Coordinates of C-alpha atoms and ligand atoms in Angstrom, one line a residue:
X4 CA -14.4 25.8 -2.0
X5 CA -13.7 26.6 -5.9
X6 CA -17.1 25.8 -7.4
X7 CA -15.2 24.6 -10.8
X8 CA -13.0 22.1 -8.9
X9 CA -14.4 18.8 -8.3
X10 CA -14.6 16.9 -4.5
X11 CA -14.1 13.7 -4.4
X12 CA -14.6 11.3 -1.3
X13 CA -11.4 8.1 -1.2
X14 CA -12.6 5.3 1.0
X15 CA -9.8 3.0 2.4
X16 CA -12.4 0.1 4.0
X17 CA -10.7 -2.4 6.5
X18 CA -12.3 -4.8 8.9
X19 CA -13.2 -2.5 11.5
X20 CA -12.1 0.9 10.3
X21 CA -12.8 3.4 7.2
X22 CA -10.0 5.9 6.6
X23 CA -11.2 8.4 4.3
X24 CA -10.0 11.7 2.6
X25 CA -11.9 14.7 0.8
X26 CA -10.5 16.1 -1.9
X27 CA -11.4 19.4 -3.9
X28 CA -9.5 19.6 -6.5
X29 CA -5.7 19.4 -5.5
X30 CA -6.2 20.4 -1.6
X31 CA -7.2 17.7 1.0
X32 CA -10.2 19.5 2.4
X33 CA -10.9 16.9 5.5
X34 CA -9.1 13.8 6.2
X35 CA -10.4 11.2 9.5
X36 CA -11.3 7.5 10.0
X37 CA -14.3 5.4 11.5
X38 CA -12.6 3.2 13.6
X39 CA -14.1 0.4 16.0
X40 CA -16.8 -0.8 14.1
X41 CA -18.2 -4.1 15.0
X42 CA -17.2 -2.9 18.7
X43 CA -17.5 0.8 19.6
X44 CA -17.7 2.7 16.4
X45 CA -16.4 6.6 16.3
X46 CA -15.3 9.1 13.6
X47 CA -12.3 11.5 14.1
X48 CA -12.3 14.1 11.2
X49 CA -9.4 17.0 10.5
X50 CA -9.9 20.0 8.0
X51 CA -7.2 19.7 5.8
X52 CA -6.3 23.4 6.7
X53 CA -5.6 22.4 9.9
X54 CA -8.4 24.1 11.4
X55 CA -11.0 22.1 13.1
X56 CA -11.0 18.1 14.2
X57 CA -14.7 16.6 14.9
X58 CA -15.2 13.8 16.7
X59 CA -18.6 11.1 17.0
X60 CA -19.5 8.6 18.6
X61 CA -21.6 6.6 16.4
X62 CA -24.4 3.7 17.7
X63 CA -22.5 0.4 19.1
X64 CA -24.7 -1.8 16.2
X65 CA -23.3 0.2 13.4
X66 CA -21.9 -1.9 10.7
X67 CA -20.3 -0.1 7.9
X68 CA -22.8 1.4 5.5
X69 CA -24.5 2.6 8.9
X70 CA -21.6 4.3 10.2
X71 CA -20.4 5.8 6.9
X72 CA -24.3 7.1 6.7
X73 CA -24.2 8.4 10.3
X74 CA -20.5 10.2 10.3
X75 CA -21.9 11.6 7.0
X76 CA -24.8 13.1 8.3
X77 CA -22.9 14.9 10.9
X78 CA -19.7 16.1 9.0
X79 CA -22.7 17.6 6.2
X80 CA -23.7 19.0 8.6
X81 CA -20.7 20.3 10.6
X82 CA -19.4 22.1 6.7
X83 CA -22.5 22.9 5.0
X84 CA -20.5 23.9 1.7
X85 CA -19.2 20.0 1.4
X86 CA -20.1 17.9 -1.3
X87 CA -19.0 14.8 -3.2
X88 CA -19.2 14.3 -6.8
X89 CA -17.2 10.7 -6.7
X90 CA -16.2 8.3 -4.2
X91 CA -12.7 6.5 -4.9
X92 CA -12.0 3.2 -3.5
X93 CA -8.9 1.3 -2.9
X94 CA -9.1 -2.1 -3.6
X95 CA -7.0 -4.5 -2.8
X96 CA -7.3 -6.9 -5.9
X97 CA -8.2 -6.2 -9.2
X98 CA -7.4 -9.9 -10.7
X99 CA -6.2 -10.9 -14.2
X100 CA -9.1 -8.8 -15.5
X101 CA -8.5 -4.9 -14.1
X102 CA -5.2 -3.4 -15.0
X103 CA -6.8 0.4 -14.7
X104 CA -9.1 1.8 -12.1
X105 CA -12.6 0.9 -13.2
X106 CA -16.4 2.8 -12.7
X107 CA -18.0 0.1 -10.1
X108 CA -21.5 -0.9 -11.7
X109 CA -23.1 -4.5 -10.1
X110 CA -21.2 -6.7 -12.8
X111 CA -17.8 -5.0 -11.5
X112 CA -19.2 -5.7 -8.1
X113 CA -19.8 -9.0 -8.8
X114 CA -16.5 -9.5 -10.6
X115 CA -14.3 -7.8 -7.6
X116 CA -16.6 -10.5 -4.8
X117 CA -15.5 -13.3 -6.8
X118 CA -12.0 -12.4 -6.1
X119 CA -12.4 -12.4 -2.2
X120 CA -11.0 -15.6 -1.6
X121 CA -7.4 -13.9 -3.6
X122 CA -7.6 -11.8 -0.5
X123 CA -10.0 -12.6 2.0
X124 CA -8.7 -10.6 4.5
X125 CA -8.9 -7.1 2.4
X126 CA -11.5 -7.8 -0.5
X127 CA -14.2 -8.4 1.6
X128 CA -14.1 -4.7 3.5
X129 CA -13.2 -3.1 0.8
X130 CA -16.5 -3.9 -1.1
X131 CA -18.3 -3.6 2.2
X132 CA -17.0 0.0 1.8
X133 CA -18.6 0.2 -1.6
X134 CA -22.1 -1.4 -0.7
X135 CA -21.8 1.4 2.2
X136 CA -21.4 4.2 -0.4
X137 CA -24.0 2.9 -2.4
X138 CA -26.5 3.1 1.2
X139 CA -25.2 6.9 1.6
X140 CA -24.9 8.3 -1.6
X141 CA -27.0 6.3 -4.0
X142 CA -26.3 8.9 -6.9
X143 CA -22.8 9.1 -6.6
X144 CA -20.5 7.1 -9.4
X145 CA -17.8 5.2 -7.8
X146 CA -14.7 3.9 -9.2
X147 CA -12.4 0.7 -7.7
X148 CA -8.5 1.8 -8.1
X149 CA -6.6 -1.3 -7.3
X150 CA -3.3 -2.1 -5.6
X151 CA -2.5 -5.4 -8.0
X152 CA -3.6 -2.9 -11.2
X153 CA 0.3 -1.3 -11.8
X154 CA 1.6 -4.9 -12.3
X155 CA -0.6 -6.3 -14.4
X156 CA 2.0 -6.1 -17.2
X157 CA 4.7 -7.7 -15.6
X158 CA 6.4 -10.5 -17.9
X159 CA 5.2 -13.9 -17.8
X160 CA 8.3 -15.4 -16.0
X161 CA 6.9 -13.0 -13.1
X162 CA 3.7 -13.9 -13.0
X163 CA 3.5 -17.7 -12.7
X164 CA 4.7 -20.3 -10.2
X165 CA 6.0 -23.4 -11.0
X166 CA 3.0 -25.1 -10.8
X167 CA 1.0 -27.0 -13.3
X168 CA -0.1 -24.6 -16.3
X169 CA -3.9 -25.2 -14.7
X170 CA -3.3 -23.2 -11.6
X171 CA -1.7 -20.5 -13.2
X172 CA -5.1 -20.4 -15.5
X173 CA -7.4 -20.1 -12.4
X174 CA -5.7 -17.3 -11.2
X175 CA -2.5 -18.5 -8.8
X176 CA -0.3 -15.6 -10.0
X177 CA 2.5 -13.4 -8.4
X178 CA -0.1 -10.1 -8.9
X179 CA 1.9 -8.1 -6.3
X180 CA 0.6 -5.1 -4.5
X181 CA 1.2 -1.6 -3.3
X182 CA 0.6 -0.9 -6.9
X183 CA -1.4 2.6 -6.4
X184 CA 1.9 4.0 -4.2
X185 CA 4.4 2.6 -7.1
X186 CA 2.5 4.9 -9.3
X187 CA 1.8 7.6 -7.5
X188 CA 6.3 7.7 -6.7
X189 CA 6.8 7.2 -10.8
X190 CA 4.8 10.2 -11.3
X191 CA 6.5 12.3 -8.8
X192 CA 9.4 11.3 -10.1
X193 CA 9.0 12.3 -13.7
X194 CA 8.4 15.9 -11.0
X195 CA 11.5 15.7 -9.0
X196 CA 14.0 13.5 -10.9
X197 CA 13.1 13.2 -14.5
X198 CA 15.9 11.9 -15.5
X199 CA 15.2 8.5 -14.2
X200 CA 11.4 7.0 -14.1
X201 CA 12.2 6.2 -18.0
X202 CA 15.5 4.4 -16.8
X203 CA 15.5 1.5 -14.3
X204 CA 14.4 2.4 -10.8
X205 CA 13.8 0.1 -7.9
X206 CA 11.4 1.5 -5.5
X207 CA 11.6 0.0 -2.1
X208 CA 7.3 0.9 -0.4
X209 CA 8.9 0.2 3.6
X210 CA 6.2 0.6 5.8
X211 CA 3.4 -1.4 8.1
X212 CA 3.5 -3.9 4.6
X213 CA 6.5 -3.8 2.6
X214 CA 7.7 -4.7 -0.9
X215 CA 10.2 -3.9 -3.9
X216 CA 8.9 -3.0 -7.3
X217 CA 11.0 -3.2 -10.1
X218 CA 10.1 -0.8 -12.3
X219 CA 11.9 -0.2 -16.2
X220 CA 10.3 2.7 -18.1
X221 CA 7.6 4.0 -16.0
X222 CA 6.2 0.1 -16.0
X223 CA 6.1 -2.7 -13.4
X224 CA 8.8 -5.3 -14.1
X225 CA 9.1 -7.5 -10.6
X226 CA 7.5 -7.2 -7.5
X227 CA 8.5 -8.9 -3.9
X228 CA 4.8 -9.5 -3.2
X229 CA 3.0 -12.3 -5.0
X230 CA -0.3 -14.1 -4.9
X231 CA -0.9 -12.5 -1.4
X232 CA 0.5 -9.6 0.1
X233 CA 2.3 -11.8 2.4
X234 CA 5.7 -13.1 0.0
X235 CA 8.9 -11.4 -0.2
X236 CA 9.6 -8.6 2.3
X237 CA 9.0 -9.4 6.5
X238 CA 6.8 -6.9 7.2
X239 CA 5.5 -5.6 10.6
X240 CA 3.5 -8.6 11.3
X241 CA 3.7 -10.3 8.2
X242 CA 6.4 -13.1 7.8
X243 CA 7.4 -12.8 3.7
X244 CA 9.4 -14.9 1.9
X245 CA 8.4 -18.5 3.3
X246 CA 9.5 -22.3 2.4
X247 CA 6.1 -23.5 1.4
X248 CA 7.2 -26.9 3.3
X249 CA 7.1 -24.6 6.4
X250 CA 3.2 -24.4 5.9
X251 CA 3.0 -28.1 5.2
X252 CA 4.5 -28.7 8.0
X253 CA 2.4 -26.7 10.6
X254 CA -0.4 -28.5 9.0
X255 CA 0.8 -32.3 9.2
X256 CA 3.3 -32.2 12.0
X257 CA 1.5 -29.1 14.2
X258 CA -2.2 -30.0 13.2
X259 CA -3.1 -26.1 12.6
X260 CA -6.1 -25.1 11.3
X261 CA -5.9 -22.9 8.0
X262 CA -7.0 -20.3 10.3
X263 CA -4.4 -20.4 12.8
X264 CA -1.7 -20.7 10.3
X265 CA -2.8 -17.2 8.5
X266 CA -3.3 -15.7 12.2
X267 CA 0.1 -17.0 12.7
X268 CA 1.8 -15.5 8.7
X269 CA -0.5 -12.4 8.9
X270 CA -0.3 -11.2 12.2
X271 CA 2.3 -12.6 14.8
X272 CA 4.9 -12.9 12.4
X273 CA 7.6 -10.2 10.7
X274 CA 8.9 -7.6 13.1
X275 CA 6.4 -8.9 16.2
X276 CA 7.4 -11.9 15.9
X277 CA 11.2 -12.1 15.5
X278 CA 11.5 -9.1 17.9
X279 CA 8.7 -10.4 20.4
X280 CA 8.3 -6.8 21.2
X281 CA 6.4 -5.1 18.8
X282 CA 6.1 -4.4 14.8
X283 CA 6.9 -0.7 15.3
X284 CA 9.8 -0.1 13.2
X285 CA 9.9 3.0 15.9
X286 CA 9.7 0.9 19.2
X287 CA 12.4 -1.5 17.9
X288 CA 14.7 1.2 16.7
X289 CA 14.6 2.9 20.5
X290 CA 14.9 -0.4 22.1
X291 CA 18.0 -1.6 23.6
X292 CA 16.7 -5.6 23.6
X293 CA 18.8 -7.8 21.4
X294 CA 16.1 -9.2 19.9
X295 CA 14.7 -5.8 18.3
X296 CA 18.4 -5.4 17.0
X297 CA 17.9 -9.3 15.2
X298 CA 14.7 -8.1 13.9
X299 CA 16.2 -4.9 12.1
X300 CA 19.0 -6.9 11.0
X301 CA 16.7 -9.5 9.3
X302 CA 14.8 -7.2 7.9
X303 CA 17.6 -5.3 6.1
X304 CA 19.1 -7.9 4.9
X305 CA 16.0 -9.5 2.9
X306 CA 15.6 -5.7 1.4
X307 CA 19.2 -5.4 0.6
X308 CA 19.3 -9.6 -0.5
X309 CA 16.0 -8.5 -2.6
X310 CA 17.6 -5.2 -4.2
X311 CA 20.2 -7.4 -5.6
X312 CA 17.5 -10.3 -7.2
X313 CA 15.8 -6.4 -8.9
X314 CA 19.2 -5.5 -10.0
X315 CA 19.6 -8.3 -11.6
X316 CA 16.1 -8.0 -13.6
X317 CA 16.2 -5.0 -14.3
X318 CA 20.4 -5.2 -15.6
X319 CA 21.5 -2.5 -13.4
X320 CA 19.8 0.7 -11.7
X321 CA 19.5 4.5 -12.2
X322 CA 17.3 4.8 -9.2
X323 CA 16.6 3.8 -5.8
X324 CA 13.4 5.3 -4.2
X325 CA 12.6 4.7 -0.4
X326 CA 9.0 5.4 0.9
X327 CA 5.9 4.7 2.6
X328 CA 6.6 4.9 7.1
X329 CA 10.2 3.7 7.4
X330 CA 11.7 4.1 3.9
X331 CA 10.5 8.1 4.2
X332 CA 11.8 8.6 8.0
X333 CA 14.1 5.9 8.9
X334 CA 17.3 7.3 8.4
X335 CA 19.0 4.7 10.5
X336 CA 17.6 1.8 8.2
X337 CA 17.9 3.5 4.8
X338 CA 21.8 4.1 6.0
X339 CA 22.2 0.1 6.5
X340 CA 20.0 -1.0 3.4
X341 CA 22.9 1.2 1.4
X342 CA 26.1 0.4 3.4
X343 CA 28.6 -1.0 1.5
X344 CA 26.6 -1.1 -2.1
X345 CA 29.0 0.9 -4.1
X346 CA 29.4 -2.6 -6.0
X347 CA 25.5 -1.5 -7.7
X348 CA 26.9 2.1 -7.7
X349 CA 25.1 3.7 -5.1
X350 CA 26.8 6.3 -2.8
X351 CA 24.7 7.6 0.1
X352 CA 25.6 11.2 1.2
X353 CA 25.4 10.5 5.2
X354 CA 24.6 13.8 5.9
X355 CA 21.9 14.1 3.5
X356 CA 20.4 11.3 4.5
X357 CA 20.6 11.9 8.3
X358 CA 18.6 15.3 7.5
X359 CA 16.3 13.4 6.0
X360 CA 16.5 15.1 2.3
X361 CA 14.8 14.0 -0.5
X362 CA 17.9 13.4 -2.8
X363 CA 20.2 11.2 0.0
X364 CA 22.8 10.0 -2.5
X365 CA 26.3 11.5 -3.0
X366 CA 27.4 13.9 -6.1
X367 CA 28.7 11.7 -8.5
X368 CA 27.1 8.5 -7.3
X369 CA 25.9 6.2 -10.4
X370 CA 22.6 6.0 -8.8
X371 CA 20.4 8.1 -7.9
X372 CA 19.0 7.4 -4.3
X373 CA 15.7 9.5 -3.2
X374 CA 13.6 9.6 -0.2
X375 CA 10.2 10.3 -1.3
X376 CA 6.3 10.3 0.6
X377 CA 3.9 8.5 -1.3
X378 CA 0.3 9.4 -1.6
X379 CA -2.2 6.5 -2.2
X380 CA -5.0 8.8 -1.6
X381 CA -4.2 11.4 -3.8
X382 CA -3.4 8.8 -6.9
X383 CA -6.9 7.6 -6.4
X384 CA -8.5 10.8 -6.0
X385 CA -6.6 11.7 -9.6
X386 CA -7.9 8.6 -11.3
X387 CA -11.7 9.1 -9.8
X388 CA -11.4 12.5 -11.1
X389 CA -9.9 11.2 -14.7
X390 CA -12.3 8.6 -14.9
X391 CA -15.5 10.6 -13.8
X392 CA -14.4 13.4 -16.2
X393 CA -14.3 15.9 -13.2
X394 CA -12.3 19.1 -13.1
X395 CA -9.5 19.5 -10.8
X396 CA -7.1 16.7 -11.1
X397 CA -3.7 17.4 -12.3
Ligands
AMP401 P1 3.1 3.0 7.2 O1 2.5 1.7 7.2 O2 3.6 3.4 5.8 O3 2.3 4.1 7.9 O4 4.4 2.9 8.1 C1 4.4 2.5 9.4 C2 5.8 2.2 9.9 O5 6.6 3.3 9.7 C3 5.9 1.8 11.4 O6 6.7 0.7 11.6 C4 6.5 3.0 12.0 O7 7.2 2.7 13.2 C5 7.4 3.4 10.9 N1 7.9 4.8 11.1 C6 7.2 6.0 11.0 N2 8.0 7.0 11.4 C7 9.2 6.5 11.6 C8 10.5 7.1 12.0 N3 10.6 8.4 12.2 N4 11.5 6.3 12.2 C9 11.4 4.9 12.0 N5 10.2 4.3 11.7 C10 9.2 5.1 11.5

């Protein structure tokens, strides 16, 4: 390790699972998870050059500041020279109040728990992953970098619902989400394309969750996701874009409980559900079932229906950017989001697109159309080190 450069720890805390990644300055030094806690808890760690994966099992009654502590102990112990000198934490929700990563001190904390019930099936683990911190590295400063945070300045008529002013007051907003990947592709691009994050770019984040960002001059303009991370795009599980009479519905004429009905739009809906075979972008593409074929088809169409509604905000493109899982691998579903879209002036170059290159549109084509991987990690590793005042970040 580079003494000068600065290591920090980012925590991605879920309900059963940490996923974490050590960063010294620009180089990953160890990536891993804790995954089964509340069951079986374990922690798999890789160096980040490639050399060396640990593994733990960690005690059954672990919660998550215990088995952050114990897979701590041992990886300290597995490479002496590690240290941390700031944790980074992706949260999911930053409300009205946090458009920029903040330092977490216990009025933050108590700011970010009031906004559990905006997310109450992220916000909840992810401050479980701070409290955990807090357990294993009292002395450490910790910083909250959240996913609404990049779309805080989106214009009013994309913030509020047509509901009475008084809701919109308390908080029920279209926030949207996958805000920390959004910015982590706008910087790249000012990298790789710099003719266009200062233009109008639509950046399509395809992956597990999926949504659209509209994005004009390097800012946040429109964003599929809304209140919850469940509008817009269906998503591997999740159902998007829903008639709220369908909800009303479950409840008066089904009798569902609110829990069943957020089971049912969280996790058996999307992909699983309209395919009945699985929310693997991967498994459906290899299948041969009819129904995985209707599930692709429905999912393409609500990006390509959705590109056209951030068209039309935006007044035209310059850009389209496809990441996260499927948008940065699928070739096959990149090719059908762009068939027959020479209307909005984009051109795919097949070939380019088959090899999987990062520029995938035609010579000559009015917009520009990338494949690009996002980084969530590494954007919240930058702003920890920004924040913190720590050397290394670029
Ligand atoms: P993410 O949530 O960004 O990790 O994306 C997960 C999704 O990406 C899953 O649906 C995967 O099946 C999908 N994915 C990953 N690699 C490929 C690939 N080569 N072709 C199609 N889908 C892929």
């Amino acid at each position: 390790m580079k003494s000068e450069d600065a290591t920090v720890l980012v925590l991605n805390s879920g309900s059963s699972s940490i996923k974490f990644k050590i960063f010294h300055g620009r180089d990953v030094f160890l990536a891993g998870r804790i995954e089964g806690i509340g069951t079986s808890p374990r922690m798999v760690a890789k160096a980040g050059s490639g050399n060396g994966e640990v593994e733990r099992k960690l005690a059954d009654d672990a919660d998550h500041g215990a088995a952050l502590e114990a897979a701590f102990t041992f990886l300290f112990a597995q490479f002496p020279n590690m240290r941390v000198d700031g944790v980074g934490h992706r949260v999911v929700h930053g409300g009205t109040a946090y458009a920029e990563p903040v330092l977490i001190d216990d009025g933050v904390l108590g700011d970010l728990e009031r906004l559990c019930p905006l997310a109450p099936l992220h916000q909840p683990h992810n401050l479980a992953g701070i409290r955990a911190v807090r357990q294993t590295f009292p002395k450490v400063a910790q910083v909250a970098c959240f996913d609404t945070a990049f779309h805080r300045k989106h214009p009013w008529v994309n913030d509020t619902f047509a509901l009475p002013r008084s809701f919109f007051e308390e908080g029920v907003r279209r926030y949207g989400f996958h805000g920390l990947s959004y910015e982590f592709i706008v910087g790249k691009l000012a990298e790789i394309a710099p003719d266009i994050p200062d233009k109008r770019v639509i950046v399509a984040h395809l992956g597990n969750g999926a949504s659209l960002c509209a994005i004009k001059e390097r800012r946040s303009v429109g964003s599929t996701m809304g209140f919850s991370a469940l509008d817009g795009l269906p998503m591997g599980t999740r159902c998007g874009q829903l008639d709220p009479g369908v909800v009303l519905y479950l409840m008066q004429a089904r009798k569902m409980t609110a829990e069943e009905i957020s089971d049912l739009l969280y996790q058996q809906s999307g992909l699983k559900g309209l395919s009945g075979i699985s929310s693997d972008m991967r498994e459906l593409e290899a299948s041969s079932d009819p129904r995985a074929r209707e599930a692709i088809d429905y999912f393409v169409f609500r990006i390509r229906r959705e590109i056209g509604a951030m068209a039309a905000v935006l007044g035209g493109i310059d850009g389209l950017v496809f990441t996260g899982g499927i948008g940065e691998n699928s070739a096959h579903i990149r090719a059908l989001v762009c068939r027959d879209m020479d209307w909005l002036g984009i051109g795919m170059d097949d070939a380019a697109n088959d090899e999987n290159r990062m520029r995938i549109s035609r010579e000559g084509s009015a917009v520009k159309v990338l494949a690009v991987p996002t980084d969530e990690e590494r954007m919240i590793a930058r702003h920890t080190m920004k924040l913190l005042g720590l050397a290394g970040c670029e």
